[in-house]
PDB file of C-alpha atoms in Angstrom:
ATOM      1  CA  MET A   1       3.600  10.467 -10.569  1.00 45.00           C
ATOM      2  CA  ARG A   2       3.117   8.584  -7.310  1.00 55.00           C
ATOM      3  CA  ALA A   3       1.769   5.068  -7.268  1.00 59.00           C
ATOM      4  CA  PRO A   4      -1.749   4.724  -5.896  1.00 62.00           C
ATOM      5  CA  LEU A   5      -2.455   3.228  -2.509  1.00 67.00           C
ATOM      6  CA  ILE A   6      -4.552   0.118  -3.050  1.00 70.00           C
ATOM      7  CA  LEU A   7      -6.832  -1.192  -0.318  1.00 72.00           C
ATOM      8  CA  ARG A   8      -8.548  -4.535  -0.900  1.00 70.00           C
ATOM      9  CA  LEU A   9     -11.182  -6.576   0.856  1.00 70.00           C
ATOM     10  CA  PRO A  10     -10.043 -10.205   0.478  1.00 71.00           C
ATOM     11  CA  GLN A  11     -12.612 -12.382  -1.267  1.00 71.00           C
ATOM     12  CA  ALA A  12     -12.583 -16.063  -2.128  1.00 70.00           C
ATOM     13  CA  PRO A  13     -12.801 -17.044  -5.821  1.00 72.00           C
ATOM     14  CA  ASP A  14     -16.546 -17.597  -5.346  1.00 76.00           C
ATOM     15  CA  GLY A  15     -16.912 -13.977  -4.166  1.00 73.00           C
ATOM     16  CA  GLU A  16     -17.530 -14.922  -0.547  1.00 70.00           C
ATOM     17  CA  LEU A  17     -15.801 -13.107   2.291  1.00 67.00           C
ATOM     18  CA  PRO A  18     -13.407 -15.256   4.324  1.00 64.00           C
ATOM     19  CA  GLY A  19     -14.758 -16.624   7.587  1.00 69.00           C
ATOM     20  CA  LYS A  20     -11.436 -16.798   9.425  1.00 67.00           C
ATOM     21  CA  LEU A  21      -8.519 -14.392   9.762  1.00 64.00           C
ATOM     22  CA  GLY A  22      -6.118 -17.042   8.437  1.00 67.00           C
ATOM     23  CA  ASP A  23      -8.248 -17.427   5.324  1.00 79.00           C
ATOM     24  CA  ALA A  24      -8.249 -13.656   4.816  1.00 81.00           C
ATOM     25  CA  ASP A  25      -4.452 -13.590   5.162  1.00 85.00           C
ATOM     26  CA  GLU A  26      -4.038 -16.281   2.529  1.00 88.00           C
ATOM     27  CA  LEU A  27      -6.429 -14.581   0.103  1.00 88.00           C
ATOM     28  CA  ALA A  28      -4.764 -11.194   0.605  1.00 88.00           C
ATOM     29  CA  LEU A  29      -1.263 -12.612   0.111  1.00 93.00           C
ATOM     30  CA  ARG A  30      -2.338 -14.509  -3.018  1.00 92.00           C
ATOM     31  CA  ALA A  31      -3.963 -11.340  -4.399  1.00 90.00           C
ATOM     32  CA  CYS A  32      -0.815  -9.345  -3.616  1.00 92.00           C
ATOM     33  CA  ALA A  33       1.398 -11.870  -5.425  1.00 95.00           C
ATOM     34  CA  ALA A  34      -0.980 -11.897  -8.403  1.00 93.00           C
ATOM     35  CA  ASP A  35      -0.998  -8.075  -8.565  1.00 91.00           C
ATOM     36  CA  ILE A  36       2.805  -7.930  -8.463  1.00 93.00           C
ATOM     37  CA  ALA A  37       3.131 -10.584 -11.176  1.00 95.00           C
ATOM     38  CA  ARG A  38       0.555  -8.749 -13.317  1.00 92.00           C
ATOM     39  CA  LEU A  39       2.412  -5.431 -12.943  1.00 90.00           C
ATOM     40  CA  LEU A  40       5.757  -6.994 -13.849  1.00 92.00           C
ATOM     41  CA  ALA A  41       4.279  -8.770 -16.887  1.00 93.00           C
ATOM     42  CA  ASN A  42       2.735  -5.535 -18.203  1.00 90.00           C
ATOM     43  CA  ALA A  43       5.159  -3.972 -20.692  1.00 87.00           C
ATOM     44  CA  ASP A  44       3.395  -0.620 -20.253  1.00 87.00           C
ATOM     45  CA  CYS A  45       4.392  -0.401 -16.560  1.00 85.00           C
ATOM     46  CA  MET A  46       7.397   1.898 -16.565  1.00 85.00           C
ATOM     47  CA  LEU A  47       9.468   3.537 -13.872  1.00 84.00           C
ATOM     48  CA  GLY A  48      10.664   6.647 -15.617  1.00 84.00           C
ATOM     49  CA  THR A  49      12.116   5.430 -18.892  1.00 90.00           C
ATOM     50  CA  ARG A  50      12.695   1.797 -17.924  1.00 90.00           C
ATOM     51  CA  ALA A  51      10.484  -1.214 -17.395  1.00 88.00           C
ATOM     52  CA  LEU A  52       9.273  -1.938 -13.888  1.00 88.00           C
ATOM     53  CA  ASP A  53      11.434  -4.557 -12.133  1.00 88.00           C
ATOM     54  CA  SER A  54      10.742  -6.768  -9.114  1.00 86.00           C
ATOM     55  CA  GLY A  55      13.356  -4.781  -7.167  1.00 85.00           C
ATOM     56  CA  ASP A  56      11.208  -1.662  -7.572  1.00 86.00           C
ATOM     57  CA  ILE A  57       8.356  -3.102  -5.514  1.00 88.00           C
ATOM     58  CA  ALA A  58       8.226  -3.288  -1.723  1.00 86.00           C
ATOM     59  CA  VAL A  59       5.640  -5.058   0.409  1.00 88.00           C
ATOM     60  CA  LEU A  60       5.539  -4.503   4.157  1.00 83.00           C
ATOM     61  CA  LEU A  61       4.046  -7.269   6.280  1.00 85.00           C
ATOM     62  CA  PRO A  62       3.762  -7.570  10.061  1.00 83.00           C
ATOM     63  CA  THR A  63       4.898 -11.192  10.507  1.00 83.00           C
ATOM     64  CA  ASN A  64       7.714 -13.380   9.220  1.00 82.00           C
ATOM     65  CA  ARG A  65       5.137 -16.077   8.447  1.00 86.00           C
ATOM     66  CA  GLN A  66       3.296 -13.732   6.091  1.00 89.00           C
ATOM     67  CA  ILE A  67       6.589 -12.753   4.445  1.00 88.00           C
ATOM     68  CA  ALA A  68       7.497 -16.414   3.867  1.00 88.00           C
ATOM     69  CA  THR A  69       4.031 -17.145   2.476  1.00 92.00           C
ATOM     70  CA  LEU A  70       4.163 -14.186   0.086  1.00 93.00           C
ATOM     71  CA  ARG A  71       7.627 -15.251  -1.093  1.00 91.00           C
ATOM     72  CA  GLN A  72       6.204 -18.720  -1.817  1.00 93.00           C
ATOM     73  CA  TYR A  73       3.280 -17.278  -3.812  1.00 96.00           C
ATOM     74  CA  LEU A  74       5.639 -14.986  -5.743  1.00 95.00           C
ATOM     75  CA  ALA A  75       7.975 -17.913  -6.499  1.00 94.00           C
ATOM     76  CA  GLU A  76       4.992 -19.890  -7.839  1.00 96.00           C
ATOM     77  CA  ARG A  77       4.507 -17.053 -10.325  1.00 96.00           C
ATOM     78  CA  GLY A  78       8.219 -16.842 -11.217  1.00 94.00           C
ATOM     79  CA  VAL A  79       8.748 -13.527  -9.421  1.00 94.00           C
ATOM     80  CA  PRO A  80      12.034 -13.174  -7.500  1.00 89.00           C
ATOM     81  CA  ALA A  81      11.721 -11.793  -3.973  1.00 86.00           C
ATOM     82  CA  ALA A  82      14.270 -10.515  -1.481  1.00 79.00           C
ATOM     83  CA  GLY A  83      13.833  -9.600   2.156  1.00 68.00           C
ATOM     84  CA  ALA A  84      15.528  -7.297   4.587  1.00 60.00           C
ATOM     85  CA  GLY A  85      15.525  -6.641   8.283  1.00 56.00           C
ATOM     86  CA  LYS A  86      13.650  -7.956  11.247  1.00 65.00           C
ATOM     87  CA  ALA A  87      12.523  -4.588  12.587  1.00 65.00           C
ATOM     88  CA  SER A  88       8.816  -3.965  12.917  1.00 69.00           C
ATOM     89  CA  VAL A  89       7.288  -2.058  10.020  1.00 69.00           C
ATOM     90  CA  PHE A  90       4.951  -0.501  12.577  1.00 75.00           C
ATOM     91  CA  ALA A  91       7.861   1.394  14.175  1.00 76.00           C
ATOM     92  CA  THR A  92       8.467   3.584  11.118  1.00 80.00           C
ATOM     93  CA  PRO A  93       7.450   7.124  10.171  1.00 83.00           C
ATOM     94  CA  GLN A  94       5.528   5.693   7.208  1.00 82.00           C
ATOM     95  CA  ALA A  95       3.429   3.558   9.559  1.00 84.00           C
ATOM     96  CA  ASP A  96       2.672   6.649  11.642  1.00 87.00           C
ATOM     97  CA  ASP A  97       1.646   8.503   8.467  1.00 86.00           C
ATOM     98  CA  LEU A  98      -0.602   5.660   7.356  1.00 86.00           C
ATOM     99  CA  ALA A  99      -2.242   5.510  10.797  1.00 88.00           C
ATOM    100  CA  LEU A 100      -2.956   9.258  10.562  1.00 85.00           C
ATOM    101  CA  ILE A 101      -4.393   8.902   7.053  1.00 86.00           C
ATOM    102  CA  LEU A 102      -6.649   6.011   8.074  1.00 88.00           C
ATOM    103  CA  HIS A 103      -7.797   7.993  11.128  1.00 88.00           C
ATOM    104  CA  ALA A 104      -8.627  10.963   8.880  1.00 86.00           C
ATOM    105  CA  LEU A 105     -10.594   8.730   6.513  1.00 86.00           C
ATOM    106  CA  GLN A 106     -12.547   7.248   9.403  1.00 87.00           C
ATOM    107  CA  GLU A 107     -13.189  10.457  11.350  1.00 83.00           C
ATOM    108  CA  GLY A 108     -13.344  12.963   8.512  1.00 80.00           C
ATOM    109  CA  GLY A 109     -12.716  15.937  10.799  1.00 80.00           C
ATOM    110  CA  THR A 110     -10.960  19.015   9.443  1.00 80.00           C
ATOM    111  CA  ALA A 111      -7.941  18.724  11.746  1.00 83.00           C
ATOM    112  CA  ALA A 112      -7.466  15.025  10.933  1.00 82.00           C
ATOM    113  CA  LEU A 113      -7.751  15.686   7.197  1.00 81.00           C
ATOM    114  CA  ARG A 114      -5.208  18.522   7.406  1.00 79.00           C
ATOM    115  CA  GLY A 115      -2.833  16.225   9.246  1.00 81.00           C
ATOM    116  CA  ALA A 116      -3.245  13.540   6.584  1.00 82.00           C
ATOM    117  CA  TRP A 117      -2.522  16.072   3.819  1.00 78.00           C
ATOM    118  CA  LEU A 118       0.758  16.982   5.471  1.00 80.00           C
ATOM    119  CA  THR A 119       2.120  13.432   5.745  1.00 80.00           C
ATOM    120  CA  ASP A 120       4.992  12.331   3.524  1.00 79.00           C
ATOM    121  CA  VAL A 121       2.744   9.583   2.135  1.00 72.00           C
ATOM    122  CA  VAL A 122       0.204  12.082   0.743  1.00 74.00           C
ATOM    123  CA  GLY A 123       2.878  14.715   0.216  1.00 72.00           C
ATOM    124  CA  ALA A 124       0.591  17.711  -0.277  1.00 67.00           C
ATOM    125  CA  GLY A 125       2.685  20.045   1.882  1.00 65.00           C
ATOM    126  CA  CYS A 126       1.851  23.326   3.556  1.00 67.00           C
ATOM    127  CA  ALA A 127       1.627  25.376   0.343  1.00 68.00           C
ATOM    128  CA  CYS A 128      -0.920  22.992  -1.180  1.00 69.00           C
ATOM    129  CA  LEU A 129      -2.936  23.002   2.036  1.00 62.00           C
ATOM    130  CA  ALA A 130      -2.909  26.820   2.112  1.00 67.00           C
ATOM    131  CA  ARG A 131      -4.080  27.007  -1.536  1.00 70.00           C
ATOM    132  CA  ALA A 132      -6.921  24.583  -0.803  1.00 64.00           C
ATOM    133  CA  ARG A 133      -7.918  26.623   2.230  1.00 65.00           C
ATOM    134  CA  CYS A 134      -8.007  29.820   0.154  1.00 63.00           C
ATOM    135  CA  ARG A 135     -10.172  28.155  -2.517  1.00 62.00           C
ATOM    136  CA  CYS A 136     -12.604  26.968   0.149  1.00 61.00           C
ATOM    137  CA  ARG A 137     -12.934  30.512   1.464  1.00 59.00           C
ATOM    138  CA  GLY A 138     -13.368  31.927  -2.020  1.00 57.00           C
ATOM    139  CA  ALA A 139     -10.165  33.969  -1.835  1.00 51.00           C
TER     140      ALA A 139
END
């Protein structure tokens, strides 16, 4: 089973939306660290037959500042964090796939949705797309 993609709208503890981008960053990074700590503390979270470990989780962030901040928030929760590389996460096939998926969600057109289905992130593949097309036509 694939892990779900989680999209969040950062909110302050009082439920208010942040007024500045920096505030939104901080709230999002704190929420991310809290989610990771919660997953790792949950004995029911398994990866196959073994318990989920911090090394099983990856977080991609666009700036080194955000990475350092997330590491700090994880450390505050007792979660070890490692980092790798200085290459941009936006120059990866996964980033291209995510851009296509977000475009399909925004536009909703048939061609965009087909493209999103065929990405490695969604992983539906051509056979799945063909079966869905046949069901839509009543074949």
